[in-house]
CSV table of C-alpha atoms and ligand atoms in Angstrom, one decimal:
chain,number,residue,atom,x,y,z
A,888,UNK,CA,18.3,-13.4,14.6
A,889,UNK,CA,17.7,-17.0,15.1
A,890,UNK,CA,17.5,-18.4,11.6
A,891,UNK,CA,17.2,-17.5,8.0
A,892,UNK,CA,13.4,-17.4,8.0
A,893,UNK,CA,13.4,-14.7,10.9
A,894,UNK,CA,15.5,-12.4,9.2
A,895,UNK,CA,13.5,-12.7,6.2
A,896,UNK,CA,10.6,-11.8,8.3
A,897,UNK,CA,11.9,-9.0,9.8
A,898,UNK,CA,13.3,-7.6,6.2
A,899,UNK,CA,9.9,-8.0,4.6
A,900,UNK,CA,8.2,-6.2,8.0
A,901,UNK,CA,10.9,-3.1,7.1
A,902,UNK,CA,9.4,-3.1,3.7
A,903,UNK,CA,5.7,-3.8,4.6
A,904,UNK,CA,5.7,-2.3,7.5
A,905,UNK,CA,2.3,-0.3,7.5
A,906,UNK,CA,0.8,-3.7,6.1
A,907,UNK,CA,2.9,-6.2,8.1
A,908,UNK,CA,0.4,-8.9,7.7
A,909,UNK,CA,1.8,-9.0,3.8
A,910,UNK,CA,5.3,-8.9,5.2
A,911,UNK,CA,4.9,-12.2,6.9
A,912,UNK,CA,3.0,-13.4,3.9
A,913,UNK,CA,6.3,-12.0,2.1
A,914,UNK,CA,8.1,-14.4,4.5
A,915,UNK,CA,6.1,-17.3,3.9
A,916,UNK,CA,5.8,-16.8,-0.1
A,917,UNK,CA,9.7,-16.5,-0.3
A,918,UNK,CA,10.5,-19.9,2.2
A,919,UNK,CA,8.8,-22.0,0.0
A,920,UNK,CA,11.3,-21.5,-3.3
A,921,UNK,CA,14.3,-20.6,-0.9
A,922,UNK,CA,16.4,-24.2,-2.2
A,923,UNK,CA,15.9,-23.3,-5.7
A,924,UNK,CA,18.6,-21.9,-7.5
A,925,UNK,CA,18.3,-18.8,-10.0
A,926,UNK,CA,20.3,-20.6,-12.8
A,927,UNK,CA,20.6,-17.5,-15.6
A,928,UNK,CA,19.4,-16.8,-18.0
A,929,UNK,CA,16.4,-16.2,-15.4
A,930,UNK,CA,13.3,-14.3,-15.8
A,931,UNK,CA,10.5,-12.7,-13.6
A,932,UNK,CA,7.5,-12.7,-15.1
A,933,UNK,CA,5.0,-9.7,-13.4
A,934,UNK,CA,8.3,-8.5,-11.3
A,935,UNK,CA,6.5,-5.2,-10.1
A,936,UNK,CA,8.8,-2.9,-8.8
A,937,UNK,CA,11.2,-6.1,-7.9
A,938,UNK,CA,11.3,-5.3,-4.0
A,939,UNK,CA,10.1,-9.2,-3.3
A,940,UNK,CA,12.5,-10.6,-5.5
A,941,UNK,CA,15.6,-8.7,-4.3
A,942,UNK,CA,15.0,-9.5,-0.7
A,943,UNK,CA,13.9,-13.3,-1.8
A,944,UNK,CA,17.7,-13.3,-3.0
A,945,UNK,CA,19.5,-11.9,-0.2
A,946,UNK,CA,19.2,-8.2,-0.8
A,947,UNK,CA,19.1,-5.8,2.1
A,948,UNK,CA,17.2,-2.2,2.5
A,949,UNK,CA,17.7,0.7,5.3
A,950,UNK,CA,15.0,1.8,7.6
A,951,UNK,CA,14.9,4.7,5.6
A,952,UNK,CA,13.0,2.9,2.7
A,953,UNK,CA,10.0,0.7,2.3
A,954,UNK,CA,7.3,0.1,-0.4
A,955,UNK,CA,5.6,3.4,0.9
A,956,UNK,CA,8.2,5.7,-0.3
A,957,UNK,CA,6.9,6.4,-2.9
A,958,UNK,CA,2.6,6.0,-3.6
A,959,UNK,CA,-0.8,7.0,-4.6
A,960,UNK,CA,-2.3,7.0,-1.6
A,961,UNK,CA,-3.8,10.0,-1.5
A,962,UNK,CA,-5.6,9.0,-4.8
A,963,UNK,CA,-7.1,6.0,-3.0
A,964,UNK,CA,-11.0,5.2,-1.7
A,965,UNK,CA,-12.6,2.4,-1.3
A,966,UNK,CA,-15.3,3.3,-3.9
A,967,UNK,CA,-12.4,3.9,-6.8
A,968,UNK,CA,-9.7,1.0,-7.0
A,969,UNK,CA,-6.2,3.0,-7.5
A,970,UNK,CA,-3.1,0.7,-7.6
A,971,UNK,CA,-1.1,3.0,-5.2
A,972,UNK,CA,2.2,1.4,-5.8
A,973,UNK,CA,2.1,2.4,-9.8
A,974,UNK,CA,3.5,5.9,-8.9
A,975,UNK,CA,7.3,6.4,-9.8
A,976,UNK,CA,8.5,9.9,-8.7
A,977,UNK,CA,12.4,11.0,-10.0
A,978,UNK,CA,14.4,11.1,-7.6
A,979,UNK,CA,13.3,7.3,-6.3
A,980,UNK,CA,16.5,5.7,-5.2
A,981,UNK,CA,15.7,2.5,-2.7
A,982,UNK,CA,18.8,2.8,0.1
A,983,UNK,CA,20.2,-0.6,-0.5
A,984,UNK,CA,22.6,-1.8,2.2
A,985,UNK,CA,23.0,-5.6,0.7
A,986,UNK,CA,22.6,-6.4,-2.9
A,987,UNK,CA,21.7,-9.9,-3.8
A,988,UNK,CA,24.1,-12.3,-4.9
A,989,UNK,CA,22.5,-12.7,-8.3
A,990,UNK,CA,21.0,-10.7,-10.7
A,991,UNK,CA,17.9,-11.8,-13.5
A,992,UNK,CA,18.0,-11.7,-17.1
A,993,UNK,CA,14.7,-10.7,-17.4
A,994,UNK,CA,11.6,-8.7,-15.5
A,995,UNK,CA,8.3,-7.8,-17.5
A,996,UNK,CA,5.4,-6.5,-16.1
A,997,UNK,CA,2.4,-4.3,-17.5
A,998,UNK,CA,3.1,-1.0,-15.6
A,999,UNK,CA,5.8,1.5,-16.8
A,1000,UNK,CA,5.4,2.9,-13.3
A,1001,UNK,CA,6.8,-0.1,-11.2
A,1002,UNK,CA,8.9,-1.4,-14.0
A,1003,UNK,CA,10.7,2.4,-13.4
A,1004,UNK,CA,11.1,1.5,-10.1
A,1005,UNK,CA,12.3,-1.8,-10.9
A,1006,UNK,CA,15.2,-0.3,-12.6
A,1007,UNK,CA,16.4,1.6,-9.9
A,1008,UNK,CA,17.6,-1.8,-8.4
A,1009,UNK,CA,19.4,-2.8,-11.0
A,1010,UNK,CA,18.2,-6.0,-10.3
A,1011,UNK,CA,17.0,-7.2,-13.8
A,1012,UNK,CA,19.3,-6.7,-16.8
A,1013,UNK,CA,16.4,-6.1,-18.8
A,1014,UNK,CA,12.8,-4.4,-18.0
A,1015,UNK,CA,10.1,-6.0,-20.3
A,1016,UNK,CA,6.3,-3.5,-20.4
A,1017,UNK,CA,3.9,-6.6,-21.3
A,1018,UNK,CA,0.5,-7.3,-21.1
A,1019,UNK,CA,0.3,-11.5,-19.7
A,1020,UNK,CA,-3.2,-11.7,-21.3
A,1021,UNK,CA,-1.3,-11.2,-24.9
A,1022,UNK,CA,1.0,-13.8,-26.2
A,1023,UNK,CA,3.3,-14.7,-27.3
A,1024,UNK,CA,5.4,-13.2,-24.4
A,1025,UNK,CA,8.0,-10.8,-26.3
A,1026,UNK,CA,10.7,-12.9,-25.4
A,1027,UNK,CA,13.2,-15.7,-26.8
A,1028,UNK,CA,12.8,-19.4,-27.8
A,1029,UNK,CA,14.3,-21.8,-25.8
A,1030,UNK,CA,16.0,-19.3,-23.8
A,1031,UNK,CA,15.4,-19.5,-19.6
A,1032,UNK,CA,16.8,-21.7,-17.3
A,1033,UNK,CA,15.1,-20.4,-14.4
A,1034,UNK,CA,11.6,-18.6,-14.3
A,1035,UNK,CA,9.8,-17.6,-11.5
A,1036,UNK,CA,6.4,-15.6,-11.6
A,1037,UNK,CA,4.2,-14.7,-8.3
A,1038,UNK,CA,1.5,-13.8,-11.1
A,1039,UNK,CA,0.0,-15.7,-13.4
A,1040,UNK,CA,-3.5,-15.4,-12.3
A,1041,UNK,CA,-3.9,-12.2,-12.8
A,1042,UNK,CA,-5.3,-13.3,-16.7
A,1043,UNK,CA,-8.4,-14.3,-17.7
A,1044,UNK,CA,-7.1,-17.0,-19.7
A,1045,UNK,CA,-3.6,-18.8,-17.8
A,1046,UNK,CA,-3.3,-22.3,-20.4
A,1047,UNK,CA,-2.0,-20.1,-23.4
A,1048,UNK,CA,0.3,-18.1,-21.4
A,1049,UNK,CA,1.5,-21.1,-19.4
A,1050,UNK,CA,1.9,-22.7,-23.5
A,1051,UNK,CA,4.1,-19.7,-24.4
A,1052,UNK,CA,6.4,-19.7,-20.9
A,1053,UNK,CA,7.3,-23.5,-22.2
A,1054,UNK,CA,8.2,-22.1,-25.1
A,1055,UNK,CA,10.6,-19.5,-23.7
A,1056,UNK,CA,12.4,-22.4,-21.5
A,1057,UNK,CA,15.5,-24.4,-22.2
A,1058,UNK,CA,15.0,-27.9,-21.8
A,1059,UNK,CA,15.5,-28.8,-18.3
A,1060,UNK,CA,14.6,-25.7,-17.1
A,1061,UNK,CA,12.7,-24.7,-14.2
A,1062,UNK,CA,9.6,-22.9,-13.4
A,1063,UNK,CA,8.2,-21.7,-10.1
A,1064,UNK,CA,4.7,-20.6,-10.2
A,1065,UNK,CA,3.5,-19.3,-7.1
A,1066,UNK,CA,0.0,-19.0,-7.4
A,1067,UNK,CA,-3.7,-18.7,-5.8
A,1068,UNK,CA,-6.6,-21.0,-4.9
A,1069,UNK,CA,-10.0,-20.4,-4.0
A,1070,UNK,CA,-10.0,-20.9,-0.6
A,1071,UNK,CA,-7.3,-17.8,-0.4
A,1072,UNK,CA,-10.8,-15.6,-0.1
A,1073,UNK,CA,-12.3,-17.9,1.8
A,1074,UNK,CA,-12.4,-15.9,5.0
A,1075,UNK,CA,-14.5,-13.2,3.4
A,1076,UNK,CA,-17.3,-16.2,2.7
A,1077,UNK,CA,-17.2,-16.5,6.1
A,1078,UNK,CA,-17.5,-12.9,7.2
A,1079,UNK,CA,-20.5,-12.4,4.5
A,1080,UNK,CA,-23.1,-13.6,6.8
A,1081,UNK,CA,-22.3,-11.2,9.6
A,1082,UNK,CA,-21.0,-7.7,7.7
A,1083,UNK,CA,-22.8,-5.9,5.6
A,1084,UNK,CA,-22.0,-5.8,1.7
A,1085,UNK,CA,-19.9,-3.0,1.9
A,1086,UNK,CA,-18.4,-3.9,5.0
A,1087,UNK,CA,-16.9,-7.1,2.7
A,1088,UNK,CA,-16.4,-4.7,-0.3
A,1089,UNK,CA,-14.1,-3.2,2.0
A,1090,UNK,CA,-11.7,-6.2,3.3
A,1091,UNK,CA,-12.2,-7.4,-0.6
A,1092,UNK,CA,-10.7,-4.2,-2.0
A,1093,UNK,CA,-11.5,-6.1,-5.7
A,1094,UNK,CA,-9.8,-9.0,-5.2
A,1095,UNK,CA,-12.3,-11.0,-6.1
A,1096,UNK,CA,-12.9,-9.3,-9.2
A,1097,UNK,CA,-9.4,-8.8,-10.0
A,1098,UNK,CA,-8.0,-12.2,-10.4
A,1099,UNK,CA,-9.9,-14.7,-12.8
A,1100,UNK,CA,-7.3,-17.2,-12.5
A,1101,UNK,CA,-7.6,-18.1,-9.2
A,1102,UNK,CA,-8.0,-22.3,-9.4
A,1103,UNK,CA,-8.1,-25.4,-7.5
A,1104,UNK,CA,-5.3,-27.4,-6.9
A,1105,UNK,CA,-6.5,-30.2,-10.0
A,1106,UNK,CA,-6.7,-27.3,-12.3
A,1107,UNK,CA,-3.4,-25.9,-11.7
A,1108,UNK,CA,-1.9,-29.5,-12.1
A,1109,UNK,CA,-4.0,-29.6,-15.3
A,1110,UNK,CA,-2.7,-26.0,-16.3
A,1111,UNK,CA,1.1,-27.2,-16.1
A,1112,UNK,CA,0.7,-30.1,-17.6
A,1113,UNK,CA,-1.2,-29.4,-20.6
A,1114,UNK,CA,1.9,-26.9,-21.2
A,1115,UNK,CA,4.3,-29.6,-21.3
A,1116,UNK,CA,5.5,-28.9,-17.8
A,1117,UNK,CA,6.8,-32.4,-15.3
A,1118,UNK,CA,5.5,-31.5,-11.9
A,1119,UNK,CA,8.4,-31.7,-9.5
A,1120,UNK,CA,6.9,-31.2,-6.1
A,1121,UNK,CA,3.7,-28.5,-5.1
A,1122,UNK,CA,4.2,-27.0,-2.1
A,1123,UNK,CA,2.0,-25.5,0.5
A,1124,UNK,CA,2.8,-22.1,1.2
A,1125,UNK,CA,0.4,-20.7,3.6
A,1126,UNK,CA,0.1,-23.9,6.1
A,1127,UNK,CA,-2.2,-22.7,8.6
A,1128,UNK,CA,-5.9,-20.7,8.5
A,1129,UNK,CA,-4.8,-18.7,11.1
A,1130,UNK,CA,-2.5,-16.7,8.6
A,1131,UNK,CA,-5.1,-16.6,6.2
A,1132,UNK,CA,-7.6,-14.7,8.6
A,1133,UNK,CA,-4.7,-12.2,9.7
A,1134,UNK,CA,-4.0,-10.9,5.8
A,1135,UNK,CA,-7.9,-10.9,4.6
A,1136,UNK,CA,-8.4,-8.6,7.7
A,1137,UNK,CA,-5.2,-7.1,8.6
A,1138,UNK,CA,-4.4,-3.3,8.1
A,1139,UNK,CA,-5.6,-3.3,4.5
A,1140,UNK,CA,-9.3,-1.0,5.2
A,1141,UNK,CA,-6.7,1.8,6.5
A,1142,UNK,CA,-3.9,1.0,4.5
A,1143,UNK,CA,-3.9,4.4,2.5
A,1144,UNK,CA,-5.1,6.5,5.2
A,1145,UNK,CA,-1.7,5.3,7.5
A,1146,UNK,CA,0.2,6.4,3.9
A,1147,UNK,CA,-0.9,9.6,4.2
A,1148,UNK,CA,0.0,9.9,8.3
A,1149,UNK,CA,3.5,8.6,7.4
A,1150,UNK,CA,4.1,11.0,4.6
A,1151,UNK,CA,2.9,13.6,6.6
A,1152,UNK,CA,5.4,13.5,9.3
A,1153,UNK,CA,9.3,14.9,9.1
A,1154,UNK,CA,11.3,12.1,7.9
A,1155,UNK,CA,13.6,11.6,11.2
A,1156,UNK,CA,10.2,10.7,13.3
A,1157,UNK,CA,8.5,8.5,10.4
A,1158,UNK,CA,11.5,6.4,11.2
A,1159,UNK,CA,12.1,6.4,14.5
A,1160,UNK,CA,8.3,5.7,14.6
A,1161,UNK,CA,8.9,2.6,11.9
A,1162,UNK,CA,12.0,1.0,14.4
A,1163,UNK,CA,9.3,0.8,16.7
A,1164,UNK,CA,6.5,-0.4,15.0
A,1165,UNK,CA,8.4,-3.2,12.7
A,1166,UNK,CA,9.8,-4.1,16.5
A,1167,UNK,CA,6.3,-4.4,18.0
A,1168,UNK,CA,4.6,-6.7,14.9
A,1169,UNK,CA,8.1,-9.0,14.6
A,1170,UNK,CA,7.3,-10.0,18.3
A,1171,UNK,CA,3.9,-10.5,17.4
A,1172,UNK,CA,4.2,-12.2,13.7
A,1173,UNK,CA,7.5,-14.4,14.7
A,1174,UNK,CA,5.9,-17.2,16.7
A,1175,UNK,CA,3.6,-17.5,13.7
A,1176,UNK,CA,6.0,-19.0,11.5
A,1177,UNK,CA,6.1,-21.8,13.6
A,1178,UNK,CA,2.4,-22.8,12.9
A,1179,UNK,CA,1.5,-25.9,12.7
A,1180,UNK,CA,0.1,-27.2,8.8
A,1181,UNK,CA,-3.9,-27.1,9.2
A,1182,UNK,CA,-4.1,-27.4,5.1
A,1183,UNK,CA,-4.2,-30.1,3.1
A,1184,UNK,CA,-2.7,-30.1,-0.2
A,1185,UNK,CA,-5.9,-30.1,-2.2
A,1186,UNK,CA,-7.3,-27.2,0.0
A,1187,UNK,CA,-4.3,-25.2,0.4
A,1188,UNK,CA,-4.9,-21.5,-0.1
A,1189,UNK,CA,-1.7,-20.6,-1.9
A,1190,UNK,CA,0.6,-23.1,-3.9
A,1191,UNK,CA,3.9,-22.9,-5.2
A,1192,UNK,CA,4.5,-25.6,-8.0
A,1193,UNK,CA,8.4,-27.0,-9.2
A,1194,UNK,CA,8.2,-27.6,-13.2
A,1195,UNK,CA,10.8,-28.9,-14.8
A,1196,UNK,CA,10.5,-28.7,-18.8
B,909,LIG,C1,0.7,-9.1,-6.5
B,909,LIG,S1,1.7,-8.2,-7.6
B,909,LIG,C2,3.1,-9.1,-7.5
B,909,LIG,C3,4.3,-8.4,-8.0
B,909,LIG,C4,5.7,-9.0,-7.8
B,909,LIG,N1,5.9,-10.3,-8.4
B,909,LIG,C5,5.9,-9.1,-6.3
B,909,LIG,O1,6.1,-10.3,-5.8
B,909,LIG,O2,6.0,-8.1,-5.6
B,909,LIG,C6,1.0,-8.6,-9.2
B,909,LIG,C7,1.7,-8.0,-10.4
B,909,LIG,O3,1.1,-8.5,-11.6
B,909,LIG,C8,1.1,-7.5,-12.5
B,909,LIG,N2,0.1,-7.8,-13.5
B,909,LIG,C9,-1.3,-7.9,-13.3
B,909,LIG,N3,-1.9,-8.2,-14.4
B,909,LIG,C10,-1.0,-8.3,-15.4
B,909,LIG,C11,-1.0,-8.5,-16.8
B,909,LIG,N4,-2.1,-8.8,-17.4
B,909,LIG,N5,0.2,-8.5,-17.4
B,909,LIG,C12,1.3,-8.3,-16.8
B,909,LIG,N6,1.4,-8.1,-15.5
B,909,LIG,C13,0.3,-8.0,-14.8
B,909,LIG,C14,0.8,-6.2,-11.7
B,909,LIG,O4,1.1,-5.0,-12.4
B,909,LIG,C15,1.6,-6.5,-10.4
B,909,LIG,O5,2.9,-6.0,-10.6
C-alpha cells in the first residue's frame, strides 16, 4: 500500500464494508488528528464500541470481523429508528491481528451495549456509562492530558459540557473535537425539491433530528472559547462536496437489509464475498482521497478543532 492514508482506508473499508462510504469518511475523520499524540492520561468521550479509535491508533482486524458482527438489523425499518450497533451478544470477541501502540485511560459512552463491546478491546482501561447531556462528567479534576471526542453534538445543550471537559483537563492539555456543521446535511436540501418526503426521510434516517448541536463554524469557535479553550488550529476534514454527496446517499437506505444477507450466509462465503467487495470499493474510494479542497473553512461540513487548555 502506497502510504499511510491508504491503509487506513482499506482498514476502515474491512470494518465498514457494507457501508463503505463511512469507511472512507472513517479515513478522512482519522487523517485529520493523525500528528497528534495520545499523551495519557487520555480519554474518549462517546467511544462507542472503540472500533474508530483502535484503528485511528494503529490497531489491526481480520477479514473475519467488522462492525456487522454483531447487530440489530433485523430489528431495523425505516418507520422505527433502531440503533443496530447497540447489540452485544457473549461470545463477541473482535479477531485482532495488530493492537495499537497505546491504550486510553478513559472511554464513556451512554450505551451499556457498545461500551460491552468496547471492553472486549481492551482498549480503554476504564469504561464510563454516561449520559453527555448531564454534567458534571463523572470524572476527575484536572486529570487528562489528551481528550478526544467524535461526539459532542449529539446534546442539546454543548457550552456546559464543553465547561466541564475544561474542568477534567490538566493545564496544557489537549482536546480534539471533531464535530458537525450545517452544511454536513446539506445534500438532502438539495434532493428535497426532487424526492418525495419520505423519499428524504429515508437518506435522513433521523439525522436531522438526532443531533441538536450541529453548528456553524463561529459557534463552534464561540463554544471552545467560552470554555476556556486556546484554539490551536481547525481543520477541514471533509475537503471536497463530492464526499459529502457519496455518504448522504451511499448504501445507508439498504444498510440493514445487506445485514441480514450477510448474516444469512455460511461464514466461509460471507468472507470470501467481503475480500471481494472491500477490493472493488478500495479501487473505487482510493483516488477520492486525493480530492482537491472545494470547502472553505467557514462552510466546511465537518471540523476538527486543536484546543489547548
Ligand atoms: C457517531 S457515534 C461515534 C462513536 C465513536 N466515537 C466512533 O467514532 O465510532 C456517536 C456516539 O455518541 C453516543 N452518544 C449519543 N448521545 C450521547 C449522550 N447524550 N451521551 C453520551 N453518549 C452519547 C452514541 O451512543 C454513539 O456511541
Amino acid at each position: 500500500m502506497e502510504n499511510q492514508f491508504e491503509a487506513k482506508l482499506y482498514e476502515f473499508l474491512k470494518l465498514f464494508w457494507l457501508r463503505p462510504e463511512n469507511g472512507m469518511m472513517c479515513a478522512f475523520k482519522s487523517r485529520a488528528f493523525e500528528d497528534i499524540e495520545f499523551e495519557g492520561p487520555s480519554l474518549d468521550i462517546s467511544c462507542a464500541d472503540g472500533l474508530f479509535l483502535f484503528i485511528h491508533l494503529g490497531g489491526s482486524f481480520g477479514m473475519d470481523f467488522d462492525i456487522f458482527s454483531a447487530t440489530k438489523a433485523s430489528e431495523f425499518s425505516h418507520d422505527k429508528f433502531v440503533d443496530i450497533f447497540d447489540h452485544y451478544q457473549p461470545g463477541y470477541a473482535p479477531s485482532i491481528i495488530q493492537n495499537p501502540a497505546v491504550t486510553i485511560d478513559y472511554g464513556t459512552d451512554w450505551k451499556q451495549g457498545l461500551l460491552d463491546k468496547a471492553a472486549s478491546l481492551k482498549l480503554y482501561d476504564n469504561l464510563v456509562l454516561h449520559d453527555n447531556n448531564k454534567v458534571p462528567l463523572p470524572l476527575p479534576d484536572e486529570h487528562f492530558k489528551t481528550v478526544y471526542s467524535n461526539s459532542i453534538y449529539w446534546v442539546k445543550n454543548v457550552g456546559p459540557l464543553m465547561k466541564d471537559v475544561y474542568r477534567t483537563m490538566q493545564s496544557g492539555g489537549r482536546a480534539i473535537m471533531e464535530v458537525k456543521t450545517p452544511y454536513l446535511l446539506e445534500t438532502l436540501d438539495q434532493l428535497e425539491p426532487v424526492l418525495s418526503a419520505e423519499a428524504v426521510g429515508i437518506l435522513n434516517r433521523q439525522r436531522r433530528e438526532t443531533m441538536p448541536g450541529t453548528m456553524t463554524l463561529d459557534n463552534w469557535n464561540e463554544i471552545f472559547k467560552s470554555a476556556g479553550f486556546e484554539i490551536e488550529d481547525v481543520r477541514n476534514v471533509y475537503p471536497n462536496k463530492l464526499l459529502i454527496d457519496i455518504w448522504n446517499v451511499g448504501l445507508r437506505p439498504v444498510a440493514h437489509l445487506l445485514v441480514r444477507m450477510a448474516d444469512a450466509i455460511p461464514a466461509e462465503e460471507r468472507n470470501a464475498i467481503k475480500a471481494e467487495w472491500v477490493d472493488i470499493f478500495f479501487k473505487l474510494l482510493r483516488p477520492l482521497l486525493n480530492l482537491k479542497q472545494t470547502y472553505t473553512l467557514d462552510k466546511a461540513p465537518y471540523l476538527c478543532f486543536i484546543l489547548r487548555k
